[in-house]
N, CA, C and O of each residue as an XYZ file, in Angstrom:
656
protein
N      18.145    -11.940    -16.677
C      16.972    -11.839    -15.824
C      16.697    -10.358    -15.581
O      17.616     -9.595    -15.283
N      15.438     -9.952    -15.707
C      15.093     -8.557    -15.477
C      15.145     -8.247    -13.995
O      14.989     -9.133    -13.154
N      15.368     -6.968    -13.681
C      15.542     -6.544    -12.293
C      14.341     -6.933    -11.426
O      14.521     -7.429    -10.314
N      13.108     -6.711    -11.925
C      11.908     -7.035    -11.156
C      11.833     -8.515    -10.810
O      11.476     -8.885     -9.691
N      12.174     -9.357    -11.780
C      12.148    -10.798    -11.532
C      13.171    -11.178    -10.478
O      12.929    -12.055     -9.649
N      14.314    -10.511    -10.516
C      15.352    -10.789     -9.519
C      14.873    -10.402     -8.131
O      15.140    -11.110     -7.160
N      14.161     -9.274     -8.029
C      13.627     -8.851     -6.730
C      12.616     -9.856     -6.196
O      12.628    -10.194     -5.013
N      11.737    -10.332     -7.084
C      10.735    -11.310     -6.655
C      11.415    -12.584     -6.191
O      11.068    -13.137     -5.148
N      12.394    -13.054     -6.974
C      13.100    -14.277     -6.583
C      13.819    -14.083     -5.256
O      13.775    -14.958     -4.392
N      14.491    -12.923     -5.086
C      15.216    -12.670     -3.846
C      14.242    -12.620     -2.675
O      14.508    -13.185     -1.614
N      13.113    -11.941     -2.872
C      12.135    -11.808     -1.807
C      11.589    -13.192     -1.425
O      11.454    -13.501     -0.241
N      11.280    -14.013     -2.421
C      10.726    -15.324     -2.123
C      11.761    -16.235     -1.483
O      11.415    -17.110     -0.690
N      13.020    -16.038     -1.821
C      14.060    -16.848     -1.198
C      14.296    -16.378      0.236
O      14.511    -17.191      1.134
N      14.254    -15.049      0.446
C      14.507    -14.504      1.773
C      13.312    -14.722      2.691
O      13.470    -15.061      3.864
N      12.150    -14.530      2.162
C      10.918    -14.592      2.940
C       9.954    -15.494      2.174
O       8.985    -15.000      1.598
N      10.196    -16.806      2.152
C       9.479    -17.700      1.255
C       7.962    -17.663      1.390
O       7.259    -17.989      0.434
N       7.446    -17.280      2.533
C       5.995    -17.311      2.645
C       5.316    -16.118      1.993
O       4.087    -16.050      2.012
N       6.064    -15.155      1.406
C       5.434    -14.103      0.601
C       4.650    -14.741     -0.534
O       3.538    -14.325     -0.860
N       5.259    -15.761     -1.128
C       4.724    -16.395     -2.321
C       3.311    -16.937     -2.103
O       2.497    -16.909     -3.026
N       3.007    -17.425     -0.912
C       1.682    -18.006     -0.692
C       0.576    -16.959     -0.705
O      -0.596    -17.305     -0.857
N       0.931    -15.677     -0.546
C      -0.083    -14.635     -0.532
C      -0.302    -13.996     -1.897
O      -1.279    -13.273     -2.090
N       0.581    -14.249     -2.833
C       0.439    -13.649     -4.140
C      -0.821    -14.179     -4.822
O      -1.083    -15.382     -4.802
N      -1.585    -13.293     -5.414
C      -2.811    -13.609     -6.157
C      -3.936    -14.161     -5.291
O      -4.875    -14.763     -5.813
N      -3.859    -13.968     -3.981
C      -4.973    -14.364     -3.119
C      -6.098    -13.358     -3.292
O      -5.844    -12.171     -3.499
N      -7.333    -13.820     -3.211
C      -8.456    -12.900     -3.267
C      -8.705    -12.328     -1.889
O      -8.459    -12.973     -0.870
N      -9.193    -11.113     -1.880
C      -9.514    -10.437     -0.636
C     -10.780    -11.024     -0.035
O     -11.738    -11.316     -0.750
N     -10.782    -11.197      1.286
C     -11.977    -11.665      1.974
C     -12.959    -10.513      2.165
O     -14.151    -10.748      2.362
N     -12.481     -9.278      2.109
C     -13.296     -8.086      2.284
C     -13.328     -7.352      0.954
O     -12.272     -7.140      0.356
N     -14.510     -6.954      0.464
C     -14.568     -6.297     -0.843
C     -13.618     -5.099     -0.981
O     -12.865     -5.034     -1.953
N     -13.635     -4.161     -0.048
C     -12.727     -3.016     -0.126
C     -12.254     -2.675      1.283
O     -13.062     -2.450      2.184
N     -10.939     -2.639      1.459
C     -10.334     -2.263      2.740
C      -9.248     -1.241      2.448
O      -8.484     -1.395      1.495
N      -9.179     -0.187      3.274
C      -8.130      0.818      3.123
C      -7.386      0.966      4.438
O      -7.990      1.152      5.495
N      -6.068      0.880      4.358
C      -5.199      1.187      5.493
C      -4.905      2.674      5.355
O      -4.187      3.096      4.448
N      -5.466      3.456      6.259
C      -5.658      4.892      6.085
C      -4.992      5.699      7.183
O      -4.913      5.276      8.336
N      -4.513      6.878      6.792
C      -4.037      7.875      7.749
C      -4.810      9.154      7.446
O      -4.563      9.788      6.420
N      -5.745      9.550      8.318
C      -6.567     10.730      8.038
C      -5.767     12.027      7.945
O      -6.288     13.027      7.453
N      -4.523     12.036      8.403
C      -3.682     13.231      8.307
C      -2.987     13.340      6.946
O      -2.310     14.332      6.677
N      -3.148     12.344      6.101
C      -2.468     12.283      4.798
C      -3.447     12.642      3.678
O      -4.490     12.003      3.534
N      -3.112     13.663      2.886
C      -3.964     14.081      1.780
C      -4.162     12.986      0.747
O      -5.273     12.810      0.246
N      -3.113     12.246      0.416
C      -3.233     11.151     -0.552
C      -4.203     10.099     -0.038
O      -5.012      9.571     -0.801
N      -4.126      9.797      1.241
C      -5.016      8.809      1.838
C      -6.465      9.318      1.840
O      -7.388      8.561      1.542
N      -6.660     10.589      2.172
C      -8.021     11.162      2.163
C      -8.608     11.157      0.756
O      -9.775     10.808      0.575
N      -7.806     11.542     -0.247
C      -8.284     11.522     -1.634
C      -8.661     10.109     -2.064
O      -9.687      9.905     -2.712
N      -7.835      9.143     -1.704
C      -8.094      7.745     -2.067
C      -9.390      7.263     -1.435
O     -10.212      6.636     -2.104
N      -9.578      7.548     -0.159
C     -10.806      7.150      0.537
C     -12.027      7.780     -0.126
O     -13.044      7.111     -0.308
N     -11.939      9.040     -0.483
C     -13.070      9.718     -1.127
C     -13.383      9.103     -2.489
O     -14.555      8.944     -2.831
N     -12.358      8.753     -3.277
C     -12.600      8.114     -4.575
C     -13.292      6.767     -4.399
O     -14.162      6.406     -5.191
N     -12.907      6.025     -3.365
C     -13.564      4.741     -3.089
C     -15.038      4.985     -2.787
O     -15.907      4.319     -3.350
N     -15.320      5.930     -1.907
C     -16.709      6.214     -1.521
C     -17.530      6.715     -2.705
O     -18.692      6.336     -2.853
N     -16.945      7.556     -3.544
C     -17.666      8.058     -4.714
C     -17.944      6.959     -5.737
O     -18.809      7.119     -6.598
N     -17.219      5.852     -5.648
C     -17.457      4.722     -6.554
C     -18.645      3.875     -6.094
O     -19.042      2.928     -6.771
N     -19.205      4.228     -4.935
C     -20.349      3.486     -4.416
C     -19.994      2.456     -3.366
O     -20.868      1.731     -2.892
N     -18.743      2.380     -2.998
C     -18.290      1.426     -1.981
C     -18.137      2.131     -0.639
O     -17.727      3.290     -0.587
N     -18.461      1.444      0.431
C     -18.135      1.938      1.773
C     -17.090      0.974      2.322
O     -17.422     -0.126      2.765
N     -15.836      1.388      2.292
C     -14.760      0.469      2.666
C     -14.645      0.253      4.166
O     -15.157      1.031      4.971
N     -13.966     -0.811      4.511
C     -13.503     -0.999      5.878
C     -12.297     -0.075      5.992
O     -11.330     -0.214      5.242
N     -12.353      0.866      6.929
C     -11.276      1.841      7.099
C     -10.468      1.452      8.328
O     -10.988      1.419      9.443
N      -9.204      1.161      8.114
C      -8.306      0.808      9.215
C      -7.296      1.938      9.360
O      -6.434      2.130      8.503
N      -7.413      2.681     10.455
C      -6.427      3.724     10.735
C      -5.199      3.012     11.294
O      -5.106      2.743     12.491
N      -4.267      2.715     10.402
C      -3.174      1.802     10.737
C      -2.219      2.334     11.801
O      -1.476      1.553     12.396
N      -2.219      3.638     12.055
C      -1.368      4.145     13.139
C      -1.987      3.836     14.499
O      -1.270      3.647     15.482
N      -3.327      3.785     14.555
C      -4.028      3.424     15.796
C      -4.130      1.911     15.944
O      -4.038      1.376     17.049
N      -4.320      1.230     14.819
C      -4.492     -0.224     14.805
C      -3.565     -0.810     13.745
O      -4.015     -1.140     12.648
N      -2.272     -0.944     14.060
C      -1.338     -1.474     13.056
C      -1.669     -2.923     12.697
O      -2.203     -3.667     13.519
N      -1.345     -3.315     11.463
C      -1.555     -4.714     11.096
C      -0.608     -5.611     11.891
O       0.469     -5.183     12.306
N      -1.020     -6.845     12.094
C      -0.118     -7.816     12.712
C       1.030     -8.073     11.739
O       0.953     -7.717     10.563
N       2.072     -8.682     12.233
C       3.202     -9.017     11.362
C       2.730     -9.915     10.214
O       3.089     -9.698      9.056
N       1.926    -10.920     10.550
C       1.435    -11.830      9.517
C       0.615    -11.078      8.467
O       0.747    -11.338      7.271
N      -0.223    -10.152      8.910
C      -1.059     -9.384      7.979
C      -0.195     -8.469      7.114
O      -0.449     -8.333      5.918
N       0.823     -7.841      7.704
C       1.710     -6.975      6.935
C       2.440     -7.783      5.861
O       2.549     -7.343      4.716
N       2.930     -8.945      6.224
C       3.605     -9.820      5.258
C       2.622    -10.230      4.161
O       2.982    -10.275      2.985
N       1.379    -10.528      4.550
C       0.352    -10.892      3.570
C       0.111     -9.742      2.587
O       0.055     -9.964      1.378
N      -0.031     -8.522      3.096
C      -0.266     -7.364      2.227
C       0.907     -7.142      1.272
O       0.702     -6.878      0.087
N       2.124     -7.247      1.779
C       3.314     -7.083      0.939
C       3.317     -8.142     -0.163
O       3.597     -7.839     -1.323
N       3.003     -9.380      0.205
C       2.945    -10.456     -0.782
C       1.873    -10.223     -1.829
O       2.106    -10.448     -3.017
N       0.690     -9.769     -1.400
C      -0.396     -9.501     -2.345
C      -0.055     -8.357     -3.292
O      -0.466     -8.363     -4.453
N       0.700     -7.374     -2.797
C       1.098     -6.251     -3.658
C       2.227     -6.643     -4.606
O       2.456     -5.975     -5.614
N       2.933     -7.731     -4.283
C       4.036     -8.179     -5.126
C       5.224     -7.236     -5.084
O       5.920     -7.057     -6.084
N       5.456     -6.630     -3.916
C       6.572     -5.697     -3.768
C       7.512     -6.198     -2.679
O       7.169     -7.092     -1.906
N       8.685     -5.616     -2.633
C       9.628     -5.908     -1.557
C       9.272     -5.022     -0.363
O       8.755     -3.923     -0.559
N       9.532     -5.464      0.852
C       9.248     -4.635      2.027
C       9.847     -3.233      1.928
O       9.234     -2.266      2.381
N      11.025     -3.114      1.347
C      11.667     -1.797      1.211
C      10.790     -0.832      0.408
O      10.798      0.371      0.667
N      10.033     -1.353     -0.564
C       9.173     -0.507     -1.392
C       7.982      0.049     -0.614
O       7.333      0.990     -1.071
N       7.693     -0.514      0.538
C       6.582     -0.049      1.363
C       7.040      0.944      2.428
O       6.209      1.557      3.099
N       8.341      1.108      2.587
C       8.863      2.011      3.619
C       8.598      3.471      3.277
O       8.868      3.923      2.165
N       8.074      4.189      4.238
C       7.895      5.636      4.111
C       9.128      6.296      4.709
O       9.556      5.947      5.809
N       9.693      7.249      3.983
C      10.912      7.915      4.440
C      10.609      9.262      5.087
O      11.140      9.581      6.151
N       9.763     10.041      4.447
C       9.479     11.413      4.894
C       8.656     11.415      6.187
O       7.641     10.727      6.291
N       9.109     12.196      7.161
C       8.359     12.344      8.404
C       8.373     11.106      9.285
O       7.457     10.892     10.079
N       9.412     10.291      9.147
C       9.517      9.040      9.907
C      10.942      8.911     10.462
O      11.816      9.704     10.112
N      11.175      7.920     11.321
C      12.543      7.689     11.817
C      13.410      6.875     10.847
O      14.375      6.241     11.272
N      13.078      6.886      9.556
C      13.789      6.105      8.537
C      15.308      6.304      8.614
O      16.061      5.339      8.748
N      15.747      7.552      8.530
C      17.196      7.826      8.544
C      17.797      7.530      9.908
O      18.868      6.931     10.008
N      17.107      7.952     10.954
C      17.587      7.740     12.325
C      17.839      6.262     12.605
O      18.776      5.911     13.321
N      16.997      5.399     12.035
C      17.124      3.954     12.246
C      18.098      3.300     11.262
O      18.344      2.097     11.344
N      18.649      4.080     10.339
C      19.605      3.534      9.374
C      18.969      2.606      8.360
O      19.619      1.679      7.877
N      17.702      2.840      8.026
C      16.990      1.938      7.124
C      17.392      2.102      5.665
O      16.932      1.349      4.807
N      18.249      3.080      5.377
C      18.759      3.233      4.020
C      19.891      2.245      3.727
O      20.409      2.214      2.611
N      20.274      1.446      4.709
C      21.320      0.432      4.551
C      20.791     -0.702      3.668
O      19.907     -1.453      4.079
N      21.335     -0.819      2.460
C      20.887     -1.838      1.506
C      21.130     -3.258      2.009
O      20.554     -4.206      1.474
N      21.966     -3.419      3.021
C      22.270     -4.739      3.560
C      21.219     -5.278      4.522
O      21.294     -6.436      4.935
N      20.238     -4.451      4.882
C      19.200     -4.920      5.805
C      18.303     -5.939      5.114
O      17.949     -5.777      3.946
N      17.944     -6.974      5.834
C      17.089     -8.024      5.276
C      15.628     -7.579      5.276
O      15.260     -6.616      5.949
N      14.809     -8.289      4.518
C      13.365     -8.040      4.520
C      12.810     -8.159      5.934
O      11.972     -7.361      6.354
N      13.285     -9.158      6.657
C      12.817     -9.373      8.027
C      13.130     -8.177      8.915
O      12.297     -7.762      9.721
N      14.333     -7.623      8.767
C      14.717     -6.456      9.563
C      13.863     -5.239      9.207
O      13.500     -4.459     10.088
N      13.545     -5.075      7.936
C      12.701     -3.954      7.519
C      11.284     -4.113      8.062
O      10.665     -3.139      8.491
N      10.776     -5.336      8.040
C       9.443     -5.586      8.597
C       9.460     -5.374     10.104
O       8.505     -4.832     10.660
N      10.530     -5.791     10.773
C      10.667     -5.526     12.215
C      10.553     -4.030     12.491
O       9.872     -3.617     13.429
N      11.220     -3.221     11.671
C      11.187     -1.762     11.855
C       9.771     -1.226     11.656
O       9.321     -0.367     12.414
N       9.062     -1.732     10.633
C       7.682     -1.282     10.395
C       6.758     -1.692     11.536
O       5.832     -0.959     11.883
N       7.007     -2.854     12.114
C       6.182     -3.297     13.241
C       6.442     -2.423     14.472
O       5.513     -2.095     15.210
N       7.689     -2.054     14.688
C       8.046     -1.222     15.844
C       7.626      0.233     15.650
O       7.342      0.936     16.619
N       7.587      0.682     14.394
C       7.266      2.079     14.068
C       6.281      2.087     12.896
O       6.705      2.270     11.755
N       4.982      1.895     13.140
C       4.009      1.817     12.041
C       4.006      3.028     11.107
O       3.559      2.917      9.966
N       4.495      4.180     11.567
C       4.573      5.358     10.697
C       5.474      5.086      9.490
O       5.400      5.804      8.493
N       6.321      4.061      9.568
C       7.193      3.687      8.453
C       6.431      2.987      7.327
O       6.952      2.859      6.219
N       5.205      2.533      7.597
C       4.406      1.854      6.571
C       3.793      2.933      5.679
O       3.030      3.777      6.149
N       4.127      2.899      4.402
C       3.573      3.889      3.486
C       2.093      3.616      3.280
O       1.633      2.484      3.427
N       1.362      4.650      2.942
C      -0.082      4.546      2.822
C      -0.561      5.436      1.687
O       0.170      6.298      1.198
N      -1.796      5.212      1.279
C      -2.773      4.225      1.716
C      -2.591      2.903      0.969
O      -2.222      2.883     -0.205
N      -2.852      1.824      1.660
C      -2.888      0.503      1.033
C      -4.363      0.167      0.863
O      -5.139      0.258      1.814
N      -4.747     -0.222     -0.349
C      -6.137     -0.582     -0.627
C      -6.175     -2.016     -1.120
O      -5.384     -2.431     -1.966
N      -7.123     -2.760     -0.561
C      -7.311     -4.166     -0.914
C      -8.739     -4.343     -1.413
O      -9.689     -3.990     -0.714
N      -8.897     -4.890     -2.625
C     -10.215     -5.197     -3.181
C     -10.137     -6.571     -3.835
O      -9.086     -7.212     -3.837
N     -11.256     -7.012     -4.386
C     -11.258     -8.276     -5.115
C     -10.379     -8.208     -6.365
O      -9.981     -9.241     -6.903
N     -10.077     -6.997     -6.824
C      -9.247     -6.817     -8.019
C      -7.759     -6.751     -7.713
O      -6.939     -6.728     -8.631
N      -7.402     -6.721     -6.440
C      -5.989     -6.681     -6.088
C      -5.721     -5.825     -4.872
O      -6.635     -5.279     -4.254
N      -4.450     -5.722     -4.545
C      -3.988     -4.946     -3.393
C      -2.860     -4.053     -3.881
O      -1.917     -4.520     -4.521
N      -2.964     -2.759     -3.573
C      -1.966     -1.807     -4.059
C      -1.680     -0.732     -3.022
O      -2.538     -0.373     -2.215
N      -0.461     -0.234     -3.063
C      -0.118      1.010     -2.392
C      -0.604      2.095     -3.348
O      -0.096      2.211     -4.464
N      -1.568      2.875     -2.928
C      -2.222      3.833     -3.833
C      -1.567      5.206     -3.774
O      -2.150      6.174     -3.285
N      -0.364      5.265     -4.275
C       0.392      6.508     -4.430
C       0.828      6.549     -5.881
O       1.656      5.733     -6.286
N       0.311      7.453     -6.668
C      -0.646      8.489     -6.341
C      -2.042      7.919     -6.094
O      -2.315      6.756     -6.393
N      -2.907      8.750     -5.549
C      -4.234      8.293     -5.126
C      -5.056      7.701     -6.263
O      -5.871      6.810     -6.024
N      -4.865      8.169     -7.489
C      -5.662      7.646     -8.603
C      -5.333      6.199     -8.940
O      -6.032      5.587     -9.747
N      -4.295      5.641     -8.347
C      -3.988      4.217     -8.504
C      -5.184      3.371     -8.088
O      -5.389      2.278     -8.616
N      -5.971      3.873     -7.145
C      -7.130      3.133     -6.644
C      -8.176      2.890     -7.727
O      -8.929      1.921     -7.635
N      -8.244      3.738     -8.745
C      -9.287      3.611     -9.766
C      -9.269      2.241    -10.441
O     -10.326      1.706    -10.776
N      -8.089      1.671    -10.645
C      -7.968      0.351    -11.285
C      -8.471     -0.773    -10.388
O      -8.705     -1.884    -10.865
N      -8.640     -0.500     -9.094
C      -9.083     -1.525     -8.147
C     -10.586     -1.501     -7.908
O     -11.110     -2.360     -7.198
N     -11.283     -0.533     -8.488
C     -12.705     -0.348     -8.206
C     -13.575     -0.826     -9.358
O     -13.211     -0.672    -10.523
N     -14.732     -1.410     -9.028
C     -15.667     -1.867    -10.055
C     -16.318     -0.701    -10.792
O     -16.530     -0.775    -12.003
N     -16.634      0.367    -10.077
C     -17.323      1.521    -10.664
C     -16.593      2.813    -10.318
O     -17.127      3.643     -9.582
N     -15.375      2.997    -10.840
C     -14.625      4.205    -10.477
C     -15.316      5.467    -10.988
O     -16.017      5.438    -12.000
N     -15.111      6.561    -10.285
C     -15.666      7.842    -10.716
C     -15.023      8.230    -12.043
O     -13.870      7.886    -12.306
N     -15.775      8.949    -12.878
C     -15.230      9.403    -14.162
C     -14.216     10.519    -13.965
O     -13.167     10.549    -14.608
N     -14.553     11.439    -13.058
C     -13.706     12.601    -12.804
C     -13.690     12.866    -11.313
O     -14.718     12.771    -10.643
N     -12.519     13.199    -10.799
C     -12.393     13.515     -9.372
C     -11.430     14.684     -9.223
O     -10.378     14.717     -9.862
N     -11.794     15.638     -8.382
C     -10.910     16.762     -8.094
C     -10.301     16.550     -6.722
O     -11.004     16.503     -5.712
N      -8.979     16.421     -6.703
C      -8.263     16.200     -5.447
C      -8.297     17.460     -4.586
O      -8.655     18.542     -5.051
N      -7.918     17.295     -3.327
C      -7.876     18.413     -2.388
C      -7.035     19.576     -2.901
O      -7.337     20.735     -2.617
N      -5.983     19.273     -3.653
C      -5.092     20.332     -4.149
C      -5.570     20.946     -5.461
O      -4.897     21.806     -6.028
N      -6.741     20.500     -5.948
C      -7.313     21.048     -7.172
C      -6.989     20.262     -8.425
O      -7.555     20.542     -9.482
N      -6.098     19.287     -8.342
C      -5.767     18.468     -9.508
C      -6.987     17.637     -9.893
O      -7.630     17.030     -9.037
N      -7.298     17.617    -11.191
C      -8.435     16.850    -11.686
C      -7.923     15.525    -12.243
O      -6.991     15.492    -13.045
N      -8.550     14.435    -11.803
C      -8.175     13.092    -12.249
C      -9.360     12.493    -12.988
O     -10.502     12.602    -12.541
N      -9.084     11.862    -14.117
C     -10.131     11.190    -14.893
C      -9.883      9.684    -14.846
O      -8.745      9.243    -14.686
N     -10.942      8.903    -14.986
C     -10.805      7.450    -14.998
C      -9.737      7.076    -16.020
O      -9.715      7.591    -17.138
N      -8.866      6.179    -15.618
C      -7.728      5.816    -16.456
C      -6.460      6.480    -15.950
O      -5.366      6.222    -16.451
N      -6.621      7.350    -14.938
C      -5.458      7.950    -14.298
C      -4.964      9.235    -14.923
O      -3.991      9.811    -14.437
N      -5.610      9.713    -15.999
C      -5.152     10.954    -16.616
C      -5.463     12.136    -15.706
O      -6.575     12.255    -15.191
N      -4.497     12.991    -15.514
C      -4.684     14.168    -14.656
C      -4.617     15.431    -15.501
O      -4.006     15.451    -16.569
N      -5.258     16.488    -15.000
C      -5.214     17.791    -15.680
C      -4.366     18.744    -14.882
O      -4.196     19.898    -15.277
């Protein structure tokens, strides 16, 4: 069994209701869970807007998702909760979240108590839901992605994710 399949099986066994959210269509055409202090999040939001979409912008530090919504997003992304944890600039180490023995439920509890632990930006469209790191990941989720985009740091991104 490949490692990814084992993770999915473990996640579904540990948190069986993840499975019901996989492959669900978004009720909102484009939604971004955004942190305006994050350059990756700002670049992602700008690429969405340049594609002709005006997304629903949720500043998740001010308005964190409910537990049910967070579980839904994790399920739609097809990742384990640990893959959504942000380490840098958070209480990750202080809380001992590097302990591989922690359950998915415990990791979600930590994200609910400390929303800064939720990595961003998360983008949800009719084409899927993804953690958009790097920011050009969003291009695959958009109907009319920009051909070329220059990030805040000067990096040039072309449709298809190629960077200069």
